[in-house]
Amino acid sequence: MTKIFIINGGQKFGHSGGRFNETIADATASFFSSLADFEVKTTNINQDYDPKEEVEKYVWADVVIYHTPIWWFQLPHGFKQYIDVVFTEGHKKGIYVSDGRKADNPSRNYGTGGMLHGRKYMVTSSWNAPKEAFTLPEEFFMETSVDDGVLFGFHRMNAFTGMERIDGIHFHDVEKNADIRSALKLHEEHLTQNFLNTTVYEHLSNSNC
């Protein structure tokens, strides 16, 4: 049984109703809930949550799946607050014990104090920016990918806890040219490839022993 923890970071704020990420997160939950070999827990950061219970979900999970929009080239403030609060609660309680360094050699081994080794994570993100803004010369992101650019710190945050990355999927131009049917199809294909492939599934099943 592979345990999946899904976090909807699609915040409702200003002109955003958070509907795109809510739809994708719900589709993720439905995908895994329909399969006998997966168990699912979820969190919506727009709803009240108990930090202790959220830490327990991280510790319980084999895979954490994050869904988030990108606002002003960062996580939404509600999602960032969730991480700050929950990870702080998780100090010495399952998420991390220290920054990994020792007093006798403080310049080495930073970022090795995580407690979530054996777990994996995946992130999907949604953007107003078109895909070409990341890939074409002289366009805004200077040919830097989402994962190597804006989400670099997010990936290192998860590495700090000990989790390993599963390649995610990024949705572009969702404000002006959203196509939810195509997005859902691509997302389902991505989940199928990454979680139902025999080799990948066997690795996930043995990841949190």
PDB file of C-alpha atoms in Angstrom:
ATOM      1  CA  MET A   1       0.000   0.000   0.000  1.00  0.00           C
ATOM      2  CA  THR A   2       1.521   3.319  -1.097  1.00  0.00           C
ATOM      3  CA  LYS A   3       0.464   6.301   1.030  1.00  0.00           C
ATOM      4  CA  ILE A   4      -0.128   9.579  -0.807  1.00  0.00           C
ATOM      5  CA  PHE A   5      -0.451  12.961   0.930  1.00  0.00           C
ATOM      6  CA  ILE A   6      -1.910  15.655  -1.367  1.00  0.00           C
ATOM      7  CA  ILE A   7      -1.601  19.347  -0.483  1.00  0.00           C
ATOM      8  CA  ASN A   8      -3.689  21.941  -2.305  1.00  0.00           C
ATOM      9  CA  GLY A   9      -1.768  25.209  -2.025  1.00  0.00           C
ATOM     10  CA  GLY A  10      -4.078  27.031  -4.440  1.00  0.00           C
ATOM     11  CA  GLN A  11      -4.980  29.989  -2.269  1.00  0.00           C
ATOM     12  CA  LYS A  12      -8.218  31.951  -2.553  1.00  0.00           C
ATOM     13  CA  PHE A  13      -7.175  35.599  -2.502  1.00  0.00           C
ATOM     14  CA  GLY A  14      -7.896  38.751  -4.473  1.00  0.00           C
ATOM     15  CA  HIS A  15      -9.106  37.883  -7.961  1.00  0.00           C
ATOM     16  CA  SER A  16      -8.021  34.243  -7.587  1.00  0.00           C
ATOM     17  CA  GLY A  17     -10.626  31.718  -6.539  1.00  0.00           C
ATOM     18  CA  GLY A  18      -8.043  28.926  -6.470  1.00  0.00           C
ATOM     19  CA  ARG A  19     -10.230  26.857  -8.787  1.00  0.00           C
ATOM     20  CA  PHE A  20      -7.529  25.555 -11.131  1.00  0.00           C
ATOM     21  CA  ASN A  21      -5.379  24.018  -8.406  1.00  0.00           C
ATOM     22  CA  GLU A  22      -8.442  22.820  -6.521  1.00  0.00           C
ATOM     23  CA  THR A  23      -9.568  20.983  -9.661  1.00  0.00           C
ATOM     24  CA  ILE A  24      -6.125  19.443 -10.220  1.00  0.00           C
ATOM     25  CA  ALA A  25      -5.799  18.462  -6.543  1.00  0.00           C
ATOM     26  CA  ASP A  26      -9.249  16.860  -6.554  1.00  0.00           C
ATOM     27  CA  ALA A  27      -8.338  14.957  -9.726  1.00  0.00           C
ATOM     28  CA  THR A  28      -5.154  13.713  -8.061  1.00  0.00           C
ATOM     29  CA  ALA A  29      -7.113  12.462  -5.053  1.00  0.00           C
ATOM     30  CA  SER A  30      -9.651  10.749  -7.323  1.00  0.00           C
ATOM     31  CA  PHE A  31      -6.893   9.123  -9.378  1.00  0.00           C
ATOM     32  CA  PHE A  32      -5.266   7.454  -6.386  1.00  0.00           C
ATOM     33  CA  SER A  33      -8.478   6.764  -4.468  1.00  0.00           C
ATOM     34  CA  SER A  34      -9.741   4.682  -7.396  1.00  0.00           C
ATOM     35  CA  LEU A  35      -6.739   2.342  -7.131  1.00  0.00           C
ATOM     36  CA  ALA A  36      -6.623  -0.446  -4.557  1.00  0.00           C
ATOM     37  CA  ASP A  37      -2.901  -0.142  -3.856  1.00  0.00           C
ATOM     38  CA  PHE A  38      -2.957   3.499  -2.741  1.00  0.00           C
ATOM     39  CA  GLU A  39      -4.165   5.243   0.393  1.00  0.00           C
ATOM     40  CA  VAL A  40      -4.819   8.995   0.320  1.00  0.00           C
ATOM     41  CA  LYS A  41      -4.834  11.884   2.778  1.00  0.00           C
ATOM     42  CA  THR A  42      -5.366  15.511   1.773  1.00  0.00           C
ATOM     43  CA  THR A  43      -4.986  19.068   3.015  1.00  0.00           C
ATOM     44  CA  ASN A  44      -6.391  22.303   1.622  1.00  0.00           C
ATOM     45  CA  ILE A  45      -4.407  25.257   2.963  1.00  0.00           C
ATOM     46  CA  ASN A  46      -7.516  27.462   2.745  1.00  0.00           C
ATOM     47  CA  GLN A  47      -9.135  25.434   5.517  1.00  0.00           C
ATOM     48  CA  ASP A  48      -8.233  25.303   9.195  1.00  0.00           C
ATOM     49  CA  TYR A  49      -5.521  22.801  10.002  1.00  0.00           C
ATOM     50  CA  ASP A  50      -3.767  21.464  13.085  1.00  0.00           C
ATOM     51  CA  PRO A  51       0.038  21.733  12.620  1.00  0.00           C
ATOM     52  CA  LYS A  52       0.617  18.574  14.665  1.00  0.00           C
ATOM     53  CA  GLU A  53      -1.762  16.593  12.448  1.00  0.00           C
ATOM     54  CA  GLU A  54      -0.065  17.971   9.339  1.00  0.00           C
ATOM     55  CA  VAL A  55       3.325  16.806  10.610  1.00  0.00           C
ATOM     56  CA  GLU A  56       1.815  13.375  11.187  1.00  0.00           C
ATOM     57  CA  LYS A  57       0.617  13.326   7.562  1.00  0.00           C
ATOM     58  CA  TYR A  58       4.138  14.034   6.314  1.00  0.00           C
ATOM     59  CA  VAL A  59       5.551  11.264   8.486  1.00  0.00           C
ATOM     60  CA  TRP A  60       2.780   8.880   7.398  1.00  0.00           C
ATOM     61  CA  ALA A  61       3.198   9.476   3.667  1.00  0.00           C
ATOM     62  CA  ASP A  62       5.334   7.642   1.149  1.00  0.00           C
ATOM     63  CA  VAL A  63       4.798  10.479  -1.340  1.00  0.00           C
ATOM     64  CA  VAL A  64       3.802  14.114  -0.801  1.00  0.00           C
ATOM     65  CA  ILE A  65       2.171  15.784  -3.807  1.00  0.00           C
ATOM     66  CA  TYR A  66       2.032  19.572  -3.793  1.00  0.00           C
ATOM     67  CA  HIS A  67      -0.264  21.637  -6.014  1.00  0.00           C
ATOM     68  CA  THR A  68       0.430  25.363  -6.115  1.00  0.00           C
ATOM     69  CA  PRO A  69       0.038  28.441  -8.245  1.00  0.00           C
ATOM     70  CA  ILE A  70       2.976  30.830  -8.508  1.00  0.00           C
ATOM     71  CA  TRP A  71       2.246  34.391  -7.432  1.00  0.00           C
ATOM     72  CA  TRP A  72       4.850  37.062  -8.094  1.00  0.00           C
ATOM     73  CA  PHE A  73       7.416  34.328  -8.715  1.00  0.00           C
ATOM     74  CA  GLN A  74       6.901  32.727  -5.305  1.00  0.00           C
ATOM     75  CA  LEU A  75       4.503  30.461  -3.434  1.00  0.00           C
ATOM     76  CA  PRO A  76       1.232  32.116  -2.336  1.00  0.00           C
ATOM     77  CA  HIS A  77       1.566  33.571   1.146  1.00  0.00           C
ATOM     78  CA  GLY A  78      -0.991  31.157   2.631  1.00  0.00           C
ATOM     79  CA  PHE A  79       0.909  28.143   1.344  1.00  0.00           C
ATOM     80  CA  LYS A  80       4.237  29.586   2.529  1.00  0.00           C
ATOM     81  CA  GLN A  81       2.697  30.180   5.955  1.00  0.00           C
ATOM     82  CA  TYR A  82       1.496  26.569   6.019  1.00  0.00           C
ATOM     83  CA  ILE A  83       5.034  25.341   5.350  1.00  0.00           C
ATOM     84  CA  ASP A  84       6.573  27.687   7.927  1.00  0.00           C
ATOM     85  CA  VAL A  85       4.106  26.639  10.623  1.00  0.00           C
ATOM     86  CA  VAL A  86       4.080  22.902   9.871  1.00  0.00           C
ATOM     87  CA  PHE A  87       7.817  22.495   9.366  1.00  0.00           C
ATOM     88  CA  THR A  88       8.502  24.417  12.569  1.00  0.00           C
ATOM     89  CA  GLU A  89       6.099  22.100  14.386  1.00  0.00           C
ATOM     90  CA  GLY A  90       7.958  19.181  12.812  1.00  0.00           C
ATOM     91  CA  HIS A  91      11.289  20.045  14.436  1.00  0.00           C
ATOM     92  CA  LYS A  92      12.461  16.845  16.139  1.00  0.00           C
ATOM     93  CA  LYS A  93       8.980  15.429  15.559  1.00  0.00           C
ATOM     94  CA  GLY A  94       9.489  13.823  12.183  1.00  0.00           C
ATOM     95  CA  ILE A  95      10.376  16.504   9.624  1.00  0.00           C
ATOM     96  CA  TYR A  96      13.883  17.580  10.640  1.00  0.00           C
ATOM     97  CA  VAL A  97      16.119  17.331  13.683  1.00  0.00           C
ATOM     98  CA  SER A  98      18.725  19.985  12.832  1.00  0.00           C
ATOM     99  CA  ASP A  99      20.472  21.581   9.867  1.00  0.00           C
ATOM    100  CA  GLY A 100      22.845  18.615   9.864  1.00  0.00           C
ATOM    101  CA  ARG A 101      26.068  20.363  10.890  1.00  0.00           C
ATOM    102  CA  LYS A 102      28.256  19.417  13.832  1.00  0.00           C
ATOM    103  CA  ALA A 103      30.137  21.797  16.130  1.00  0.00           C
ATOM    104  CA  ASP A 104      33.507  20.278  15.250  1.00  0.00           C
ATOM    105  CA  ASN A 105      33.096  21.084  11.527  1.00  0.00           C
ATOM    106  CA  PRO A 106      30.360  23.694  11.076  1.00  0.00           C
ATOM    107  CA  SER A 107      31.176  24.438   7.444  1.00  0.00           C
ATOM    108  CA  ARG A 108      30.206  20.940   6.250  1.00  0.00           C
ATOM    109  CA  ASN A 109      27.052  18.811   5.905  1.00  0.00           C
ATOM    110  CA  TYR A 110      24.506  21.636   5.974  1.00  0.00           C
ATOM    111  CA  GLY A 111      21.079  20.362   4.948  1.00  0.00           C
ATOM    112  CA  THR A 112      21.553  16.781   6.127  1.00  0.00           C
ATOM    113  CA  GLY A 113      19.406  16.864   9.268  1.00  0.00           C
ATOM    114  CA  GLY A 114      16.104  15.843   7.696  1.00  0.00           C
ATOM    115  CA  MET A 115      13.941  13.054   9.106  1.00  0.00           C
ATOM    116  CA  LEU A 116      11.870  12.219   6.017  1.00  0.00           C
ATOM    117  CA  HIS A 117      14.399  10.021   4.247  1.00  0.00           C
ATOM    118  CA  GLY A 118      12.749   7.316   2.172  1.00  0.00           C
ATOM    119  CA  ARG A 119       9.856   9.600   1.234  1.00  0.00           C
ATOM    120  CA  LYS A 120       9.377  11.289  -2.115  1.00  0.00           C
ATOM    121  CA  TYR A 121       7.589  14.426  -3.261  1.00  0.00           C
ATOM    122  CA  MET A 122       6.182  15.878  -6.469  1.00  0.00           C
ATOM    123  CA  VAL A 123       5.063  19.408  -7.243  1.00  0.00           C
ATOM    124  CA  THR A 124       2.724  20.777  -9.893  1.00  0.00           C
ATOM    125  CA  SER A 125       2.607  24.500 -10.472  1.00  0.00           C
ATOM    126  CA  SER A 126       0.378  26.833 -12.454  1.00  0.00           C
ATOM    127  CA  TRP A 127       1.422  30.048 -14.163  1.00  0.00           C
ATOM    128  CA  ASN A 128       0.013  32.998 -16.034  1.00  0.00           C
ATOM    129  CA  ALA A 129       3.308  32.995 -17.967  1.00  0.00           C
ATOM    130  CA  PRO A 130       3.354  30.991 -21.220  1.00  0.00           C
ATOM    131  CA  LYS A 131       5.760  28.077 -21.576  1.00  0.00           C
ATOM    132  CA  GLU A 132       7.782  30.002 -24.141  1.00  0.00           C
ATOM    133  CA  ALA A 133       8.726  32.609 -21.526  1.00  0.00           C
ATOM    134  CA  PHE A 134      11.005  29.939 -20.020  1.00  0.00           C
ATOM    135  CA  THR A 135      12.420  28.433 -23.192  1.00  0.00           C
ATOM    136  CA  LEU A 136      12.998  31.106 -25.843  1.00  0.00           C
ATOM    137  CA  PRO A 137      16.115  33.309 -26.017  1.00  0.00           C
ATOM    138  CA  GLU A 138      15.589  36.883 -24.822  1.00  0.00           C
ATOM    139  CA  GLU A 139      12.266  36.021 -23.171  1.00  0.00           C
ATOM    140  CA  PHE A 140      11.557  36.884 -19.537  1.00  0.00           C
ATOM    141  CA  PHE A 141      13.001  33.874 -17.681  1.00  0.00           C
ATOM    142  CA  MET A 142      16.264  33.860 -19.653  1.00  0.00           C
ATOM    143  CA  GLU A 143      15.906  30.204 -20.706  1.00  0.00           C
ATOM    144  CA  THR A 144      15.756  29.067 -17.076  1.00  0.00           C
ATOM    145  CA  SER A 145      13.275  26.298 -16.303  1.00  0.00           C
ATOM    146  CA  VAL A 146      10.655  26.442 -13.547  1.00  0.00           C
ATOM    147  CA  ASP A 147      12.519  23.822 -11.508  1.00  0.00           C
ATOM    148  CA  ASP A 148      15.956  25.408 -11.895  1.00  0.00           C
ATOM    149  CA  GLY A 149      14.626  28.928 -11.348  1.00  0.00           C
ATOM    150  CA  VAL A 150      11.607  29.941  -9.288  1.00  0.00           C
ATOM    151  CA  LEU A 151      11.160  26.513  -7.672  1.00  0.00           C
ATOM    152  CA  PHE A 152      14.848  25.893  -6.952  1.00  0.00           C
ATOM    153  CA  GLY A 153      14.421  26.929  -3.300  1.00  0.00           C
ATOM    154  CA  PHE A 154      11.268  24.819  -2.991  1.00  0.00           C
ATOM    155  CA  HIS A 155      13.165  21.755  -4.169  1.00  0.00           C
ATOM    156  CA  ARG A 156      16.028  22.410  -1.762  1.00  0.00           C
ATOM    157  CA  MET A 157      13.503  22.839   1.060  1.00  0.00           C
ATOM    158  CA  ASN A 158      12.192  19.347   0.434  1.00  0.00           C
ATOM    159  CA  ALA A 159      15.721  17.973   0.106  1.00  0.00           C
ATOM    160  CA  PHE A 160      16.468  19.523   3.516  1.00  0.00           C
ATOM    161  CA  THR A 161      13.814  17.258   5.026  1.00  0.00           C
ATOM    162  CA  GLY A 162      15.332  14.217   3.332  1.00  0.00           C
ATOM    163  CA  MET A 163      12.680  13.740   0.643  1.00  0.00           C
ATOM    164  CA  GLU A 164      13.597  12.863  -2.939  1.00  0.00           C
ATOM    165  CA  ARG A 165      12.028  14.511  -5.967  1.00  0.00           C
ATOM    166  CA  ILE A 166       9.714  12.930  -8.514  1.00  0.00           C
ATOM    167  CA  ASP A 167       9.510  15.057 -11.664  1.00  0.00           C
ATOM    168  CA  GLY A 168       6.465  17.295 -11.552  1.00  0.00           C
ATOM    169  CA  ILE A 169       4.356  19.022 -14.181  1.00  0.00           C
ATOM    170  CA  HIS A 170       3.870  22.736 -14.773  1.00  0.00           C
ATOM    171  CA  PHE A 171       0.798  24.344 -16.333  1.00  0.00           C
ATOM    172  CA  HIS A 172       1.290  27.585 -18.254  1.00  0.00           C
ATOM    173  CA  ASP A 173      -0.891  30.448 -19.484  1.00  0.00           C
ATOM    174  CA  VAL A 174      -3.762  29.396 -17.227  1.00  0.00           C
ATOM    175  CA  GLU A 175      -5.228  32.886 -16.793  1.00  0.00           C
ATOM    176  CA  LYS A 176      -5.603  33.900 -20.435  1.00  0.00           C
ATOM    177  CA  ASN A 177      -5.730  30.524 -22.183  1.00  0.00           C
ATOM    178  CA  ALA A 178      -6.722  27.885 -19.651  1.00  0.00           C
ATOM    179  CA  ASP A 179      -7.789  24.537 -21.117  1.00  0.00           C
ATOM    180  CA  ILE A 180      -8.802  22.468 -18.117  1.00  0.00           C
ATOM    181  CA  ARG A 181      -9.698  19.358 -20.130  1.00  0.00           C
ATOM    182  CA  SER A 182      -6.258  19.227 -21.733  1.00  0.00           C
ATOM    183  CA  ALA A 183      -4.618  19.995 -18.387  1.00  0.00           C
ATOM    184  CA  LEU A 184      -6.473  17.154 -16.664  1.00  0.00           C
ATOM    185  CA  LYS A 185      -5.544  14.750 -19.462  1.00  0.00           C
ATOM    186  CA  LEU A 186      -1.868  15.693 -19.269  1.00  0.00           C
ATOM    187  CA  HIS A 187      -1.966  15.412 -15.499  1.00  0.00           C
ATOM    188  CA  GLU A 188      -3.522  11.951 -15.558  1.00  0.00           C
ATOM    189  CA  GLU A 189      -0.925  10.809 -18.085  1.00  0.00           C
ATOM    190  CA  HIS A 190       1.828  12.188 -15.862  1.00  0.00           C
ATOM    191  CA  LEU A 191       0.497  10.362 -12.791  1.00  0.00           C
ATOM    192  CA  THR A 192       0.109   7.142 -14.764  1.00  0.00           C
ATOM    193  CA  GLN A 193       3.674   7.324 -16.036  1.00  0.00           C
ATOM    194  CA  ASN A 194       5.181   8.131 -12.642  1.00  0.00           C
ATOM    195  CA  PHE A 195       3.086   5.963 -10.329  1.00  0.00           C
ATOM    196  CA  LEU A 196       1.700   3.044 -12.321  1.00  0.00           C
ATOM    197  CA  ASN A 197       4.858   2.168 -14.227  1.00  0.00           C
ATOM    198  CA  THR A 198       5.917  -1.170 -12.686  1.00  0.00           C
ATOM    199  CA  THR A 199       9.498  -0.191 -11.853  1.00  0.00           C
ATOM    200  CA  VAL A 200       8.478   3.129 -10.313  1.00  0.00           C
ATOM    201  CA  TYR A 201       5.632   1.562  -8.347  1.00  0.00           C
ATOM    202  CA  GLU A 202       7.836  -1.150  -6.847  1.00  0.00           C
ATOM    203  CA  HIS A 203      10.325   1.519  -5.740  1.00  0.00           C
ATOM    204  CA  LEU A 204       7.575   3.614  -4.143  1.00  0.00           C
ATOM    205  CA  SER A 205       6.077   0.606  -2.375  1.00  0.00           C
ATOM    206  CA  ASN A 206       9.363  -0.031  -0.602  1.00  0.00           C
ATOM    207  CA  SER A 207      10.308   3.602   0.031  1.00  0.00           C
ATOM    208  CA  ASN A 208       8.955   4.084   3.573  1.00  0.00           C
ATOM    209  CA  CYS A 209       9.677   0.925   5.510  1.00  0.00           C
TER     210      CYS A 209
END
